[in-house]
mmCIF file of C-alpha atoms in Angstrom:
data_model
loop_
_atom_site.group_PDB
_atom_site.id
_atom_site.type_symbol
_atom_site.label_atom_id
_atom_site.label_comp_id
_atom_site.label_asym_id
_atom_site.label_seq_id
_atom_site.Cartn_x
_atom_site.Cartn_y
_atom_site.Cartn_z
ATOM 1 C CA HIS N 17 -65.839 17.347 64.560
ATOM 2 C CA ILE N 18 -62.264 18.906 63.494
ATOM 3 C CA LYS N 19 -64.180 21.619 62.988
ATOM 4 C CA LYS N 20 -66.140 22.279 65.875
ATOM 5 C CA LEU N 21 -62.751 20.731 68.409
ATOM 6 C CA ARG N 22 -60.576 23.781 65.695
ATOM 7 C CA THR N 23 -63.291 25.896 67.453
ATOM 8 C CA GLU N 24 -62.930 24.606 70.875
ATOM 9 C CA ILE N 25 -59.462 25.609 71.162
ATOM 10 C CA GLU N 26 -59.350 29.052 69.828
ATOM 11 C CA GLN N 27 -62.327 29.779 72.627
ATOM 12 C CA LEU N 28 -59.372 28.212 74.943
ATOM 13 C CA VAL N 29 -56.732 29.766 73.787
ATOM 14 C CA ARG N 30 -58.557 33.378 74.066
ATOM 15 C CA GLY N 31 -59.998 31.871 77.551
ATOM 16 C CA LYS N 32 -63.567 31.140 77.057
ATOM 17 C CA SER N 33 -64.710 28.369 78.357
ATOM 18 C CA VAL N 34 -65.910 25.390 76.769
ATOM 19 C CA VAL N 35 -68.713 22.974 76.641
ATOM 20 C CA GLY N 36 -66.855 19.478 75.556
ATOM 21 C CA LYS N 37 -66.686 15.472 75.626
ATOM 22 C CA LEU N 38 -63.443 14.207 75.713
ATOM 23 C CA GLU N 39 -64.682 11.378 73.544
ATOM 24 C CA GLU N 40 -65.705 13.628 71.229
ATOM 25 C CA TRP N 41 -61.949 14.778 71.320
ATOM 26 C CA GLN N 42 -60.550 11.434 71.154
ATOM 27 C CA SER N 43 -63.044 10.520 68.335
ATOM 28 C CA ALA N 44 -62.611 13.687 66.304
ATOM 29 C CA VAL N 45 -58.262 12.913 66.742
ATOM 30 C CA ALA N 46 -58.859 9.182 65.820
ATOM 31 C CA THR N 47 -61.266 10.314 62.963
ATOM 32 C CA ARG N 48 -58.875 12.256 61.377
ATOM 33 C CA ILE N 49 -56.337 10.342 61.538
ATOM 34 C CA ALA N 50 -57.884 7.259 60.197
ATOM 35 C CA LYS N 51 -57.943 9.592 57.086
ATOM 36 C CA LEU N 52 -54.420 10.724 56.787
ATOM 37 C CA SER N 53 -53.645 7.182 57.382
ATOM 38 C CA ALA N 54 -55.774 6.635 54.273
ATOM 39 C CA MET N 55 -54.659 10.029 52.461
ATOM 40 C CA TYR N 56 -51.188 7.907 53.363
ATOM 41 C CA ASP N 57 -51.857 4.548 51.685
ATOM 42 C CA THR N 58 -53.954 6.156 48.927
ATOM 43 C CA GLN N 59 -50.109 7.989 48.342
ATOM 44 C CA ALA N 60 -47.974 5.882 48.847
ATOM 45 C CA THR N 61 -49.976 3.130 46.423
ATOM 46 C CA ARG N 62 -49.871 6.122 43.972
ATOM 47 C CA THR N 63 -45.658 6.864 44.231
ATOM 48 C CA GLU N 64 -45.330 2.695 44.284
ATOM 49 C CA VAL N 65 -47.352 2.820 41.196
ATOM 50 C CA ASN N 66 -45.758 5.883 39.401
ATOM 51 C CA ALA N 67 -42.397 4.423 40.184
ATOM 52 C CA ALA N 68 -43.603 1.038 38.706
ATOM 53 C CA GLN N 69 -44.352 2.570 35.413
ATOM 54 C CA ARG N 70 -41.613 5.186 35.663
ATOM 55 C CA LEU N 71 -39.606 2.486 36.485
ATOM 56 C CA ALA N 72 -40.442 -0.002 33.277
ATOM 57 C CA VAL N 73 -40.215 3.525 31.293
ATOM 58 C CA GLN N 74 -36.532 3.806 32.056
ATOM 59 C CA ARG N 75 -35.535 0.177 31.070
ATOM 60 C CA SER N 76 -37.548 0.511 28.203
ATOM 61 C CA SER N 77 -35.860 3.812 27.224
ATOM 62 C CA MET N 78 -32.519 2.077 27.876
ATOM 63 C CA LEU N 79 -33.446 -1.103 25.503
ATOM 64 C CA ILE N 80 -33.856 1.522 23.134
ATOM 65 C CA HIS N 81 -31.078 2.453 23.992
ATOM 66 C CA VAL N 82 -28.420 0.184 23.627
ATOM 67 C CA ILE N 83 -30.490 -1.508 20.869
ATOM 68 C CA GLY N 84 -29.823 1.737 19.161
ATOM 69 C CA LEU N 85 -26.329 1.995 20.387
ATOM 70 C CA THR N 86 -25.763 -1.632 18.945
ATOM 71 C CA GLY N 87 -26.891 -0.533 15.672
ATOM 72 C CA SER N 88 -25.085 2.327 15.430
ATOM 73 C CA LEU N 89 -22.130 -0.265 16.146
ATOM 74 C CA LEU N 90 -23.027 -2.906 13.842
ATOM 75 C CA LEU N 91 -23.269 -0.199 11.664
ATOM 76 C CA THR N 92 -20.034 1.560 11.751
ATOM 77 C CA ILE N 93 -18.092 -1.464 11.604
ATOM 78 C CA ALA N 94 -19.854 -2.990 8.808
ATOM 79 C CA PHE N 95 -19.830 1.170 7.084
ATOM 80 C CA GLY N 96 -15.458 0.410 8.255
ATOM 81 C CA TYR N 97 -15.138 -2.893 6.690
ATOM 82 C CA TYR N 98 -16.578 -1.455 3.299
ATOM 83 C CA PHE N 99 -14.568 1.353 3.386
ATOM 84 C CA SER N 100 -11.411 -0.120 4.538
ATOM 85 C CA ASN N 101 -12.080 -3.037 2.167
ATOM 86 C CA TYR N 102 -13.036 -0.170 -0.910
ATOM 87 C CA HIS N 103 -10.448 2.459 -0.369
ATOM 88 C CA PHE N 104 -6.919 0.147 1.493
ATOM 89 C CA ILE N 105 -7.529 -3.478 1.554
ATOM 90 C CA LYS N 106 -8.205 -4.044 -2.116
ATOM 91 C CA PRO N 107 -6.287 -1.078 -3.612
ATOM 92 C CA LEU N 108 -3.248 -2.991 -1.725
ATOM 93 C CA ARG N 109 -4.252 -6.129 -3.115
ATOM 94 C CA ASN N 110 -3.867 -5.092 -6.620
ATOM 95 C CA LEU N 111 -0.229 -3.139 -5.904
ATOM 96 C CA THR N 112 0.925 -6.676 -4.198
ATOM 97 C CA LEU N 113 -0.712 -7.605 -7.860
ATOM 98 C CA VAL N 114 0.736 -5.759 -9.857
ATOM 99 C CA ALA N 115 4.038 -5.203 -8.160
ATOM 100 C CA ASN N 116 4.498 -9.861 -8.609
ATOM 101 C CA ARG N 117 3.691 -8.968 -12.239
ATOM 102 C CA LEU N 118 6.266 -6.828 -12.852
ATOM 103 C CA ALA N 119 8.990 -8.941 -11.030
ATOM 104 C CA ALA N 120 7.797 -11.602 -13.542
ATOM 105 C CA GLY N 121 8.882 -9.665 -16.195
ATOM 106 C CA ASP N 122 4.825 -8.377 -17.464
ATOM 107 C CA SER N 123 4.825 -4.759 -17.828
ATOM 108 C CA SER N 124 0.962 -5.133 -19.846
ATOM 109 C CA VAL N 125 -0.017 -5.357 -16.645
ATOM 110 C CA GLU N 126 -3.193 -2.650 -15.124
ATOM 111 C CA LEU N 127 -2.893 -0.746 -12.507
ATOM 112 C CA GLY N 128 -5.974 0.158 -12.418
ATOM 113 C CA SER N 129 -7.939 3.430 -11.647
ATOM 114 C CA PRO N 130 -5.782 7.362 -10.247
ATOM 115 C CA ARG N 131 -6.594 8.170 -6.853
ATOM 116 C CA ASN N 132 -6.317 11.006 -4.892
ATOM 117 C CA ASP N 133 -4.384 9.894 -2.195
ATOM 118 C CA GLU N 134 -1.767 7.935 -0.793
ATOM 119 C CA ILE N 135 -2.355 4.786 -2.655
ATOM 120 C CA GLY N 136 -2.998 6.886 -5.850
ATOM 121 C CA GLU N 137 0.525 8.210 -5.811
ATOM 122 C CA VAL N 138 2.265 4.459 -4.797
ATOM 123 C CA LEU N 139 0.359 3.149 -8.142
ATOM 124 C CA GLN N 140 1.672 6.833 -9.914
ATOM 125 C CA ALA N 141 4.962 6.130 -8.967
ATOM 126 C CA VAL N 142 4.952 2.076 -9.949
ATOM 127 C CA GLY N 143 3.991 3.262 -13.082
ATOM 128 C CA GLN N 144 6.284 4.849 -13.641
ATOM 129 C CA ALA N 145 8.813 2.241 -12.810
ATOM 130 C CA ARG N 146 6.662 0.349 -15.110
ATOM 131 C CA MET N 147 7.378 3.073 -18.046
ATOM 132 C CA VAL N 148 11.169 2.835 -17.784
ATOM 133 C CA LEU N 149 11.443 -0.919 -17.187
ATOM 134 C CA GLU N 150 9.070 -0.511 -20.915
ATOM 135 C CA ARG N 151 11.898 1.681 -21.986
ATOM 136 C CA LEU N 152 14.426 -0.065 -21.229
ATOM 137 C CA HIS N 153 13.491 -3.388 -22.652
ATOM 138 C CA TRP N 154 12.542 -1.300 -25.990
ATOM 139 C CA GLU N 155 16.179 -0.229 -26.416
ATOM 140 C CA VAL N 156 17.731 -3.415 -24.720
ATOM 141 C CA SER N 157 16.252 -5.370 -27.784
ATOM 142 C CA GLU N 158 17.135 -3.061 -30.063
ATOM 143 C CA GLN N 159 20.379 -2.700 -29.410
ATOM 144 C CA ILE N 160 20.849 -6.930 -29.515
ATOM 145 C CA MET N 161 19.271 -7.397 -32.117
ATOM 146 C CA HIS N 162 21.192 -4.772 -33.945
ATOM 147 C CA ALA N 163 24.048 -6.514 -33.106
ATOM 148 C CA ASN N 164 22.833 -9.915 -34.543
ATOM 149 C CA ARG N 165 22.173 -8.165 -37.834
ATOM 150 C CA GLY N 166 26.218 -7.349 -37.234
ATOM 151 C CA GLU N 167 25.268 -3.429 -36.794
ATOM 152 C CA LEU N 168 27.182 -2.542 -34.180
ATOM 153 C CA HIS N 169 27.282 1.215 -34.169
ATOM 154 C CA HIS N 170 23.795 0.676 -32.641
ATOM 155 C CA ARG N 171 23.923 1.915 -28.722
ATOM 156 C CA THR N 172 21.810 3.091 -26.258
ATOM 157 C CA ASP N 173 21.229 6.475 -24.696
ATOM 158 C CA ALA N 174 22.038 5.635 -20.474
ATOM 159 C CA THR N 175 21.587 9.223 -19.789
ATOM 160 C CA GLN N 176 17.613 8.162 -19.425
ATOM 161 C CA PHE N 177 17.832 6.087 -16.620
ATOM 162 C CA GLU N 178 18.769 6.689 -13.492
ATOM 163 C CA GLY N 179 20.929 4.140 -11.287
ATOM 164 C CA ALA N 180 20.945 0.126 -11.949
ATOM 165 C CA TYR N 181 19.185 0.966 -15.084
ATOM 166 C CA CYS N 182 21.543 3.170 -16.529
ATOM 167 C CA ARG N 183 24.564 0.950 -15.575
ATOM 168 C CA LEU N 184 23.022 -2.127 -16.872
ATOM 169 C CA ALA N 185 22.542 0.247 -20.051
ATOM 170 C CA GLY N 186 26.305 1.803 -19.716
ATOM 171 C CA ALA N 187 27.230 -2.257 -19.669
ATOM 172 C CA LEU N 188 25.279 -3.429 -22.208
ATOM 173 C CA ASN N 189 27.473 -0.167 -24.525
ATOM 174 C CA GLN N 190 30.634 -1.523 -23.215
ATOM 175 C CA LEU N 191 29.950 -4.755 -24.001
ATOM 176 C CA THR N 192 29.117 -3.710 -27.571
ATOM 177 C CA ASP N 193 31.872 -1.834 -27.856
ATOM 178 C CA SER N 194 34.272 -4.825 -26.713
ATOM 179 C CA LEU N 195 32.973 -6.151 -29.844
ATOM 180 C CA THR N 196 33.507 -3.574 -31.721
ATOM 181 C CA SER N 197 36.864 -2.650 -30.894
ATOM 182 C CA ILE N 198 37.892 -6.223 -31.491
ATOM 183 C CA ASN N 199 35.805 -6.848 -35.290
ATOM 184 C CA ILE N 200 37.764 -4.027 -36.321
ATOM 185 C CA GLU N 201 41.454 -5.062 -35.712
ATOM 186 C CA ILE N 202 40.620 -8.242 -36.447
ATOM 187 C CA LEU N 203 39.371 -7.170 -39.449
ATOM 188 C CA GLU N 204 42.529 -4.908 -40.027
ATOM 189 C CA VAL N 205 44.826 -7.418 -39.589
ATOM 190 C CA ILE N 206 42.891 -9.743 -42.005
ATOM 191 C CA THR N 207 42.908 -7.039 -44.791
ATOM 192 C CA ALA N 208 47.017 -6.725 -43.771
ATOM 193 C CA ILE N 209 47.427 -10.756 -44.998
ATOM 194 C CA GLY N 210 45.191 -10.357 -47.544
ATOM 195 C CA SER N 211 47.723 -7.545 -49.216
ATOM 196 C CA GLY N 212 50.738 -9.173 -48.064
ATOM 197 C CA ASP N 213 52.185 -7.565 -44.348
ATOM 198 C CA LEU N 214 52.532 -10.862 -42.946
ATOM 199 C CA SER N 215 53.481 -8.229 -39.746
ATOM 200 C CA LYS N 216 50.292 -6.874 -38.639
ATOM 201 C CA ARG N 217 48.842 -8.326 -35.210
ATOM 202 C CA LEU N 218 46.705 -7.656 -32.471
ATOM 203 C CA THR N 219 47.426 -5.415 -30.015
ATOM 204 C CA GLY N 220 44.389 -5.113 -27.792
ATOM 205 C CA GLU N 221 43.787 -5.596 -24.038
ATOM 206 C CA TYR N 222 40.832 -8.044 -24.073
ATOM 207 C CA ALA N 223 40.074 -10.794 -21.263
ATOM 208 C CA GLY N 224 38.499 -14.076 -21.182
ATOM 209 C CA ASP N 225 37.543 -15.954 -24.041
ATOM 210 C CA PHE N 226 38.657 -12.047 -26.111
ATOM 211 C CA ASP N 227 42.107 -12.683 -25.482
ATOM 212 C CA GLU N 228 42.236 -16.577 -26.227
ATOM 213 C CA MET N 229 40.546 -15.226 -29.408
ATOM 214 C CA ASN N 230 43.741 -12.416 -29.387
ATOM 215 C CA ARG N 231 46.427 -15.061 -28.745
ATOM 216 C CA ARG N 232 44.949 -17.830 -31.280
ATOM 217 C CA LEU N 233 44.724 -15.308 -33.912
ATOM 218 C CA ASN N 234 48.619 -14.255 -32.918
ATOM 219 C CA THR N 235 49.543 -17.891 -33.179
ATOM 220 C CA ALA N 236 47.832 -18.547 -36.259
ATOM 221 C CA ILE N 237 49.755 -15.328 -38.029
ATOM 222 C CA ASP N 238 52.961 -16.535 -36.689
ATOM 223 C CA ARG N 239 53.309 -19.670 -38.181
ATOM 224 C CA ILE N 240 51.744 -18.495 -41.537
ATOM 225 C CA ALA N 241 54.938 -15.928 -41.346
ATOM 226 C CA GLU N 242 57.266 -18.302 -41.198
ATOM 227 C CA THR N 243 55.653 -20.833 -43.247
ATOM 228 C CA PHE N 244 55.917 -17.699 -45.651
ATOM 229 C CA ILE N 245 59.672 -16.927 -44.005
ATOM 230 C CA LYS N 246 61.063 -21.180 -45.260
ATOM 231 C CA VAL N 247 59.004 -21.259 -48.511
ATOM 232 C CA ARG N 248 60.763 -17.786 -49.628
ATOM 233 C CA ASN N 249 64.045 -19.695 -47.757
ATOM 234 C CA SER N 250 63.913 -22.624 -49.270
ATOM 235 C CA ASN N 251 63.056 -21.194 -52.425
ATOM 236 C CA HIS N 252 66.160 -19.046 -52.439
ATOM 237 C CA ASP N 253 68.254 -22.324 -51.716
ATOM 238 C CA ALA N 254 66.475 -23.967 -54.209
ATOM 239 C CA TYR N 255 67.467 -20.985 -56.765
#
């Protein structure tokens, strides 16, 4: 019917007469419209099915993508925690422990493995401080040991230290110098008394207990000298 309708229309366009019925044309058009409608319905159904399939695929793909991102995020968090714990938190805790042990006077604490980063530089600085403290402890102990033995000639080399450590070593040397000075002067006075010279006195400038000992010893010598003078005068009068 469609082919016949097309042929008759072409003949009409060319000015020829055709033999056709209106019912046939209507039937042909209705048939064509029905086929087109069926094709449209079929295509619409296919489109809906394809859209549903694409939507399902997109949802699955999105779900997989979200799962992948979540897994990557969790792995990143886990790796970051491990990395920060191993490279920062644990070394900082160890560094705090070392500092507290050094503050408590324990210089035997281990610093841990060397590192080539900022924390390693801090550990290296702490290690140098520990070495200085150990050397200062050894020097001070040696000087005190010699002083307890009565050997007041030993001194700490304060030039090998800096800052407060240098001042501490210098103060210990000054204390030993003061002990040495008053000891030498006392020995000179006692030696003079042993030789019969009662005119010798302690003339150094001292403070605190040293000054008290200075005054009392000079006072004792004065009284001994006065006693000898009185005895001598009494002997002279008796003579």
